[in-house]
Amino acid sequence: MASEGVGRADAEPGRVRPGGRTARVRESVLRAAGDALAEHGFDRLDLADVARRAEVGKTTVYRRWSTPTGLIADLLDDMAEQSSPRTATGSLAEDLRANARLVATTLSDPRQGALFRSVIAAATCDPRTAEALHRFYAIRIKEWSGCVTEAVERGELPAGTDADEVIRAVSAPLYYRLLASGDPLDEAAADRAAGAAEAAARAGAYVN
């Protein structure tokens, strides 16, 4: 196990999973980084400020994460690990509605919504942040795509339906509201997004 603030020489900064006190330091730093991103955005993310917020030494943060993008990459990985598991209701409509409501609840949260806006903005101009964001969404899509695969097995959807595409279709309108239109991210919007994705999937729109 690596000591506090020091990762393997061949590991990407922030990607080593520590334990004990080092794990508690990582948790504090990632929480502080999320707060800073939500408050000020990526452009003003400063490792020294994060260390101050987390009440840890600056050298610990600089050694372990090296750069703001390294810190964001680890934050996204942690968010993926901590995200709620998918709901399995036995009904495609209910499963997709649960997914949509979870996304809407997350994005409408003042802290989480601001954090996602900051990370997405950073990903448009920073390749490492973009890679971490893509990894985050790949994990979350795979977490939920099983409900579509199960619906195909139950005969609710046509054979060959692309499960990942259906899950992407559920969340896409909600991210549009977050990033573009500014329309409410409420349960009604979530239910419409889920219903539209379900109807398209039943019609074969996502068959490969």
PDB file of C-alpha atoms in Angstrom:
ATOM      1  CA  MET A   1       0.000   0.000   0.000  1.00  0.00           C
ATOM      2  CA  ALA A   2       1.361   3.417  -0.910  1.00  0.00           C
ATOM      3  CA  SER A   3       2.128   5.838   1.885  1.00  0.00           C
ATOM      4  CA  GLU A   4       0.179   9.090   2.205  1.00  0.00           C
ATOM      5  CA  GLY A   5       0.511  11.326  -0.815  1.00  0.00           C
ATOM      6  CA  VAL A   6       2.770   8.962  -2.774  1.00  0.00           C
ATOM      7  CA  GLY A   7       1.519   6.734  -5.571  1.00  0.00           C
ATOM      8  CA  ARG A   8       3.288   4.054  -7.614  1.00  0.00           C
ATOM      9  CA  ALA A   9       5.884   5.498  -9.939  1.00  0.00           C
ATOM     10  CA  ASP A  10       4.112   4.027 -12.979  1.00  0.00           C
ATOM     11  CA  ALA A  11       0.574   4.989 -11.929  1.00  0.00           C
ATOM     12  CA  GLU A  12      -1.435   7.900 -13.183  1.00  0.00           C
ATOM     13  CA  PRO A  13      -1.616  10.496 -10.382  1.00  0.00           C
ATOM     14  CA  GLY A  14      -4.680   9.985  -8.226  1.00  0.00           C
ATOM     15  CA  ARG A  15      -5.503   6.505  -9.573  1.00  0.00           C
ATOM     16  CA  VAL A  16      -3.938   4.412  -6.763  1.00  0.00           C
ATOM     17  CA  ARG A  17      -6.587   3.251  -4.276  1.00  0.00           C
ATOM     18  CA  PRO A  18      -5.277   3.783  -0.724  1.00  0.00           C
ATOM     19  CA  GLY A  19      -6.530   2.539   2.626  1.00  0.00           C
ATOM     20  CA  GLY A  20      -6.551   3.661   6.253  1.00  0.00           C
ATOM     21  CA  ARG A  21      -5.634   7.248   6.963  1.00  0.00           C
ATOM     22  CA  THR A  22      -4.579   7.767   3.361  1.00  0.00           C
ATOM     23  CA  ALA A  23      -8.105   6.834   2.257  1.00  0.00           C
ATOM     24  CA  ARG A  24      -9.540   9.391   4.659  1.00  0.00           C
ATOM     25  CA  VAL A  25      -7.214  12.051   3.266  1.00  0.00           C
ATOM     26  CA  ARG A  26      -8.312  11.166  -0.271  1.00  0.00           C
ATOM     27  CA  GLU A  27     -11.965  11.409   0.734  1.00  0.00           C
ATOM     28  CA  SER A  28     -11.424  14.834   2.292  1.00  0.00           C
ATOM     29  CA  VAL A  29      -9.477  16.133  -0.699  1.00  0.00           C
ATOM     30  CA  LEU A  30     -12.012  14.884  -3.245  1.00  0.00           C
ATOM     31  CA  ARG A  31     -14.880  16.387  -1.263  1.00  0.00           C
ATOM     32  CA  ALA A  32     -12.990  19.695  -1.111  1.00  0.00           C
ATOM     33  CA  ALA A  33     -12.275  19.530  -4.839  1.00  0.00           C
ATOM     34  CA  GLY A  34     -15.958  18.983  -5.584  1.00  0.00           C
ATOM     35  CA  ASP A  35     -16.893  21.945  -3.412  1.00  0.00           C
ATOM     36  CA  ALA A  36     -14.321  24.163  -5.129  1.00  0.00           C
ATOM     37  CA  LEU A  37     -15.482  23.124  -8.592  1.00  0.00           C
ATOM     38  CA  ALA A  38     -19.106  23.749  -7.704  1.00  0.00           C
ATOM     39  CA  GLU A  39     -18.309  27.186  -6.303  1.00  0.00           C
ATOM     40  CA  HIS A  40     -15.739  28.508  -8.753  1.00  0.00           C
ATOM     41  CA  GLY A  41     -15.527  26.239 -11.809  1.00  0.00           C
ATOM     42  CA  PHE A  42     -12.552  24.526 -13.409  1.00  0.00           C
ATOM     43  CA  ASP A  43     -10.665  27.680 -14.387  1.00  0.00           C
ATOM     44  CA  ARG A  44     -10.211  28.649 -10.747  1.00  0.00           C
ATOM     45  CA  LEU A  45      -9.510  25.183  -9.359  1.00  0.00           C
ATOM     46  CA  ASP A  46      -6.303  25.496  -7.349  1.00  0.00           C
ATOM     47  CA  LEU A  47      -4.564  22.616  -5.579  1.00  0.00           C
ATOM     48  CA  ALA A  48      -3.412  24.845  -2.728  1.00  0.00           C
ATOM     49  CA  ASP A  49      -6.995  26.001  -2.148  1.00  0.00           C
ATOM     50  CA  VAL A  50      -8.198  22.386  -2.202  1.00  0.00           C
ATOM     51  CA  ALA A  51      -5.543  21.451   0.365  1.00  0.00           C
ATOM     52  CA  ARG A  52      -6.659  24.320   2.595  1.00  0.00           C
ATOM     53  CA  ARG A  53     -10.307  23.280   2.338  1.00  0.00           C
ATOM     54  CA  ALA A  54      -9.429  19.656   3.082  1.00  0.00           C
ATOM     55  CA  GLU A  55      -7.125  20.668   5.932  1.00  0.00           C
ATOM     56  CA  VAL A  56      -4.207  18.644   4.569  1.00  0.00           C
ATOM     57  CA  GLY A  57      -0.694  19.632   3.564  1.00  0.00           C
ATOM     58  CA  LYS A  58      -0.149  21.107   0.117  1.00  0.00           C
ATOM     59  CA  THR A  59       2.662  18.655  -0.556  1.00  0.00           C
ATOM     60  CA  THR A  60       0.250  15.748  -0.049  1.00  0.00           C
ATOM     61  CA  VAL A  61      -2.079  17.091  -2.722  1.00  0.00           C
ATOM     62  CA  TYR A  62       0.680  18.001  -5.177  1.00  0.00           C
ATOM     63  CA  ARG A  63       2.412  14.621  -4.799  1.00  0.00           C
ATOM     64  CA  ARG A  64      -0.694  12.528  -5.199  1.00  0.00           C
ATOM     65  CA  TRP A  65      -2.592  14.462  -7.903  1.00  0.00           C
ATOM     66  CA  SER A  66       0.062  16.717  -9.473  1.00  0.00           C
ATOM     67  CA  THR A  67      -2.394  18.856 -11.467  1.00  0.00           C
ATOM     68  CA  PRO A  68      -6.030  19.995 -11.323  1.00  0.00           C
ATOM     69  CA  THR A  69      -6.855  17.624 -14.189  1.00  0.00           C
ATOM     70  CA  GLY A  70      -5.375  14.712 -12.229  1.00  0.00           C
ATOM     71  CA  LEU A  71      -7.575  15.664  -9.309  1.00  0.00           C
ATOM     72  CA  ILE A  72     -10.679  15.874 -11.506  1.00  0.00           C
ATOM     73  CA  ALA A  73      -9.916  12.469 -13.020  1.00  0.00           C
ATOM     74  CA  ASP A  74      -9.810  10.899  -9.563  1.00  0.00           C
ATOM     75  CA  LEU A  75     -12.929  12.785  -8.493  1.00  0.00           C
ATOM     76  CA  LEU A  76     -14.868  11.407 -11.455  1.00  0.00           C
ATOM     77  CA  ASP A  77     -13.655   7.887 -10.778  1.00  0.00           C
ATOM     78  CA  ASP A  78     -14.770   8.232  -7.168  1.00  0.00           C
ATOM     79  CA  MET A  79     -18.155   9.602  -8.244  1.00  0.00           C
ATOM     80  CA  ALA A  80     -18.654   6.593 -10.497  1.00  0.00           C
ATOM     81  CA  GLU A  81     -17.770   4.231  -7.649  1.00  0.00           C
ATOM     82  CA  GLN A  82     -20.101   5.991  -5.204  1.00  0.00           C
ATOM     83  CA  SER A  83     -23.068   6.403  -7.560  1.00  0.00           C
ATOM     84  CA  SER A  84     -26.313   4.677  -6.684  1.00  0.00           C
ATOM     85  CA  PRO A  85     -26.770   1.195  -8.185  1.00  0.00           C
ATOM     86  CA  ARG A  86     -29.471   0.744 -10.760  1.00  0.00           C
ATOM     87  CA  THR A  87     -33.029  -0.077  -9.851  1.00  0.00           C
ATOM     88  CA  ALA A  88     -34.368  -3.415 -11.076  1.00  0.00           C
ATOM     89  CA  THR A  89     -38.179  -3.378 -11.072  1.00  0.00           C
ATOM     90  CA  GLY A  90     -38.874  -6.008 -13.729  1.00  0.00           C
ATOM     91  CA  SER A  91     -40.525  -3.373 -15.916  1.00  0.00           C
ATOM     92  CA  LEU A  92     -38.697  -1.453 -18.629  1.00  0.00           C
ATOM     93  CA  ALA A  93     -40.885   1.617 -18.152  1.00  0.00           C
ATOM     94  CA  GLU A  94     -40.253   1.710 -14.406  1.00  0.00           C
ATOM     95  CA  ASP A  95     -36.532   1.025 -14.779  1.00  0.00           C
ATOM     96  CA  LEU A  96     -36.059   3.837 -17.293  1.00  0.00           C
ATOM     97  CA  ARG A  97     -38.164   6.189 -15.201  1.00  0.00           C
ATOM     98  CA  ALA A  98     -36.007   5.420 -12.163  1.00  0.00           C
ATOM     99  CA  ASN A  99     -32.879   6.132 -14.187  1.00  0.00           C
ATOM    100  CA  ALA A 100     -34.245   9.415 -15.516  1.00  0.00           C
ATOM    101  CA  ARG A 101     -35.367  10.586 -12.084  1.00  0.00           C
ATOM    102  CA  LEU A 102     -31.964   9.783 -10.601  1.00  0.00           C
ATOM    103  CA  VAL A 103     -30.236  11.802 -13.331  1.00  0.00           C
ATOM    104  CA  ALA A 104     -32.653  14.707 -12.931  1.00  0.00           C
ATOM    105  CA  THR A 105     -32.294  14.714  -9.142  1.00  0.00           C
ATOM    106  CA  THR A 106     -28.517  14.733  -9.435  1.00  0.00           C
ATOM    107  CA  LEU A 107     -28.347  17.481 -12.039  1.00  0.00           C
ATOM    108  CA  SER A 108     -30.892  19.691 -10.263  1.00  0.00           C
ATOM    109  CA  ASP A 109     -28.961  19.529  -6.998  1.00  0.00           C
ATOM    110  CA  PRO A 110     -27.240  22.915  -6.535  1.00  0.00           C
ATOM    111  CA  ARG A 111     -23.844  21.417  -5.752  1.00  0.00           C
ATOM    112  CA  GLN A 112     -23.932  18.440  -8.113  1.00  0.00           C
ATOM    113  CA  GLY A 113     -25.377  20.385 -11.022  1.00  0.00           C
ATOM    114  CA  ALA A 114     -22.703  23.060 -10.721  1.00  0.00           C
ATOM    115  CA  LEU A 115     -20.018  20.397 -10.416  1.00  0.00           C
ATOM    116  CA  PHE A 116     -21.146  18.622 -13.595  1.00  0.00           C
ATOM    117  CA  ARG A 117     -21.318  21.898 -15.522  1.00  0.00           C
ATOM    118  CA  SER A 118     -17.749  22.688 -14.473  1.00  0.00           C
ATOM    119  CA  VAL A 119     -16.402  19.257 -15.362  1.00  0.00           C
ATOM    120  CA  ILE A 120     -18.167  19.166 -18.725  1.00  0.00           C
ATOM    121  CA  ALA A 121     -16.864  22.637 -19.542  1.00  0.00           C
ATOM    122  CA  ALA A 122     -13.329  21.532 -18.634  1.00  0.00           C
ATOM    123  CA  ALA A 123     -13.661  18.394 -20.776  1.00  0.00           C
ATOM    124  CA  THR A 124     -14.290  20.476 -23.889  1.00  0.00           C
ATOM    125  CA  CYS A 125     -10.749  21.861 -23.762  1.00  0.00           C
ATOM    126  CA  ASP A 126      -8.737  19.374 -21.707  1.00  0.00           C
ATOM    127  CA  PRO A 127      -8.145  15.845 -23.089  1.00  0.00           C
ATOM    128  CA  ARG A 128      -7.414  14.253 -19.718  1.00  0.00           C
ATOM    129  CA  THR A 129     -10.603  15.606 -18.183  1.00  0.00           C
ATOM    130  CA  ALA A 130     -12.513  14.458 -21.273  1.00  0.00           C
ATOM    131  CA  GLU A 131     -11.083  10.955 -20.898  1.00  0.00           C
ATOM    132  CA  ALA A 132     -12.084  10.838 -17.240  1.00  0.00           C
ATOM    133  CA  LEU A 133     -15.577  12.090 -18.066  1.00  0.00           C
ATOM    134  CA  HIS A 134     -16.000   9.485 -20.804  1.00  0.00           C
ATOM    135  CA  ARG A 135     -14.886   6.802 -18.363  1.00  0.00           C
ATOM    136  CA  PHE A 136     -17.390   8.027 -15.775  1.00  0.00           C
ATOM    137  CA  TYR A 137     -20.306   7.880 -18.196  1.00  0.00           C
ATOM    138  CA  ALA A 138     -19.264   4.518 -19.612  1.00  0.00           C
ATOM    139  CA  ILE A 139     -19.425   3.076 -16.092  1.00  0.00           C
ATOM    140  CA  ARG A 140     -22.813   4.616 -15.374  1.00  0.00           C
ATOM    141  CA  ILE A 141     -24.299   3.526 -18.712  1.00  0.00           C
ATOM    142  CA  LYS A 142     -23.135  -0.048 -18.173  1.00  0.00           C
ATOM    143  CA  GLU A 143     -24.640   0.046 -14.678  1.00  0.00           C
ATOM    144  CA  TRP A 144     -28.078   0.758 -16.158  1.00  0.00           C
ATOM    145  CA  SER A 145     -27.958  -0.972 -19.545  1.00  0.00           C
ATOM    146  CA  GLY A 146     -28.776  -4.289 -17.902  1.00  0.00           C
ATOM    147  CA  CYS A 147     -32.394  -3.211 -17.511  1.00  0.00           C
ATOM    148  CA  VAL A 148     -32.638  -2.878 -21.310  1.00  0.00           C
ATOM    149  CA  THR A 149     -30.960  -6.248 -21.892  1.00  0.00           C
ATOM    150  CA  GLU A 150     -33.419  -7.829 -19.478  1.00  0.00           C
ATOM    151  CA  ALA A 151     -36.333  -6.167 -21.308  1.00  0.00           C
ATOM    152  CA  VAL A 152     -35.123  -7.714 -24.568  1.00  0.00           C
ATOM    153  CA  GLU A 153     -34.967 -11.116 -22.860  1.00  0.00           C
ATOM    154  CA  ARG A 154     -38.537 -10.641 -21.576  1.00  0.00           C
ATOM    155  CA  GLY A 155     -39.728  -9.775 -25.084  1.00  0.00           C
ATOM    156  CA  GLU A 156     -40.498  -6.129 -24.254  1.00  0.00           C
ATOM    157  CA  LEU A 157     -38.025  -4.868 -26.862  1.00  0.00           C
ATOM    158  CA  PRO A 158     -36.873  -6.119 -30.266  1.00  0.00           C
ATOM    159  CA  ALA A 159     -33.865  -8.415 -30.432  1.00  0.00           C
ATOM    160  CA  GLY A 160     -30.671  -6.542 -31.228  1.00  0.00           C
ATOM    161  CA  THR A 161     -31.653  -3.408 -29.295  1.00  0.00           C
ATOM    162  CA  ASP A 162     -28.523  -1.463 -28.322  1.00  0.00           C
ATOM    163  CA  ALA A 163     -28.897  -1.226 -24.556  1.00  0.00           C
ATOM    164  CA  ASP A 164     -26.274   1.497 -24.134  1.00  0.00           C
ATOM    165  CA  GLU A 165     -27.977   3.725 -26.708  1.00  0.00           C
ATOM    166  CA  VAL A 166     -31.314   3.459 -24.933  1.00  0.00           C
ATOM    167  CA  ILE A 167     -29.760   4.590 -21.634  1.00  0.00           C
ATOM    168  CA  ARG A 168     -27.985   7.468 -23.394  1.00  0.00           C
ATOM    169  CA  ALA A 169     -31.316   8.509 -24.900  1.00  0.00           C
ATOM    170  CA  VAL A 170     -32.872   8.711 -21.447  1.00  0.00           C
ATOM    171  CA  SER A 171     -30.330  11.147 -20.021  1.00  0.00           C
ATOM    172  CA  ALA A 172     -29.574  13.234 -23.129  1.00  0.00           C
ATOM    173  CA  PRO A 173     -32.645  15.525 -22.870  1.00  0.00           C
ATOM    174  CA  LEU A 174     -31.890  16.118 -19.195  1.00  0.00           C
ATOM    175  CA  TYR A 175     -28.314  17.183 -19.877  1.00  0.00           C
ATOM    176  CA  TYR A 176     -29.664  19.480 -22.613  1.00  0.00           C
ATOM    177  CA  ARG A 177     -31.775  21.191 -19.971  1.00  0.00           C
ATOM    178  CA  LEU A 178     -28.765  21.505 -17.674  1.00  0.00           C
ATOM    179  CA  LEU A 179     -26.352  22.869 -20.273  1.00  0.00           C
ATOM    180  CA  ALA A 180     -28.423  24.572 -22.958  1.00  0.00           C
ATOM    181  CA  SER A 181     -32.081  25.394 -22.397  1.00  0.00           C
ATOM    182  CA  GLY A 182     -32.192  25.993 -18.652  1.00  0.00           C
ATOM    183  CA  ASP A 183     -35.660  24.408 -18.518  1.00  0.00           C
ATOM    184  CA  PRO A 184     -36.680  22.760 -15.220  1.00  0.00           C
ATOM    185  CA  LEU A 185     -35.097  19.451 -14.284  1.00  0.00           C
ATOM    186  CA  ASP A 186     -38.107  18.033 -12.494  1.00  0.00           C
ATOM    187  CA  GLU A 187     -39.894  14.688 -12.334  1.00  0.00           C
ATOM    188  CA  ALA A 188     -42.124  15.620 -15.262  1.00  0.00           C
ATOM    189  CA  ALA A 189     -39.090  16.232 -17.473  1.00  0.00           C
ATOM    190  CA  ALA A 190     -37.515  12.991 -16.265  1.00  0.00           C
ATOM    191  CA  ASP A 191     -40.656  10.978 -16.963  1.00  0.00           C
ATOM    192  CA  ARG A 192     -40.986  12.468 -20.467  1.00  0.00           C
ATOM    193  CA  ALA A 193     -37.377  11.600 -21.248  1.00  0.00           C
ATOM    194  CA  ALA A 194     -37.855   8.043 -20.044  1.00  0.00           C
ATOM    195  CA  GLY A 195     -41.139   7.646 -21.929  1.00  0.00           C
ATOM    196  CA  ALA A 196     -39.661   8.948 -25.172  1.00  0.00           C
ATOM    197  CA  ALA A 197     -36.675   6.606 -24.955  1.00  0.00           C
ATOM    198  CA  GLU A 198     -38.953   3.674 -24.167  1.00  0.00           C
ATOM    199  CA  ALA A 199     -41.271   4.400 -27.082  1.00  0.00           C
ATOM    200  CA  ALA A 200     -38.361   4.729 -29.510  1.00  0.00           C
ATOM    201  CA  ALA A 201     -36.814   1.510 -28.235  1.00  0.00           C
ATOM    202  CA  ARG A 202     -40.101  -0.385 -28.587  1.00  0.00           C
ATOM    203  CA  ALA A 203     -40.387   0.907 -32.152  1.00  0.00           C
ATOM    204  CA  GLY A 204     -36.963  -0.495 -32.984  1.00  0.00           C
ATOM    205  CA  ALA A 205     -35.118   2.811 -33.220  1.00  0.00           C
ATOM    206  CA  TYR A 206     -32.084   1.395 -31.384  1.00  0.00           C
ATOM    207  CA  VAL A 207     -31.782  -1.973 -33.111  1.00  0.00           C
ATOM    208  CA  ASN A 208     -28.306  -2.515 -34.524  1.00  0.00           C
TER     209      ASN A 208
END
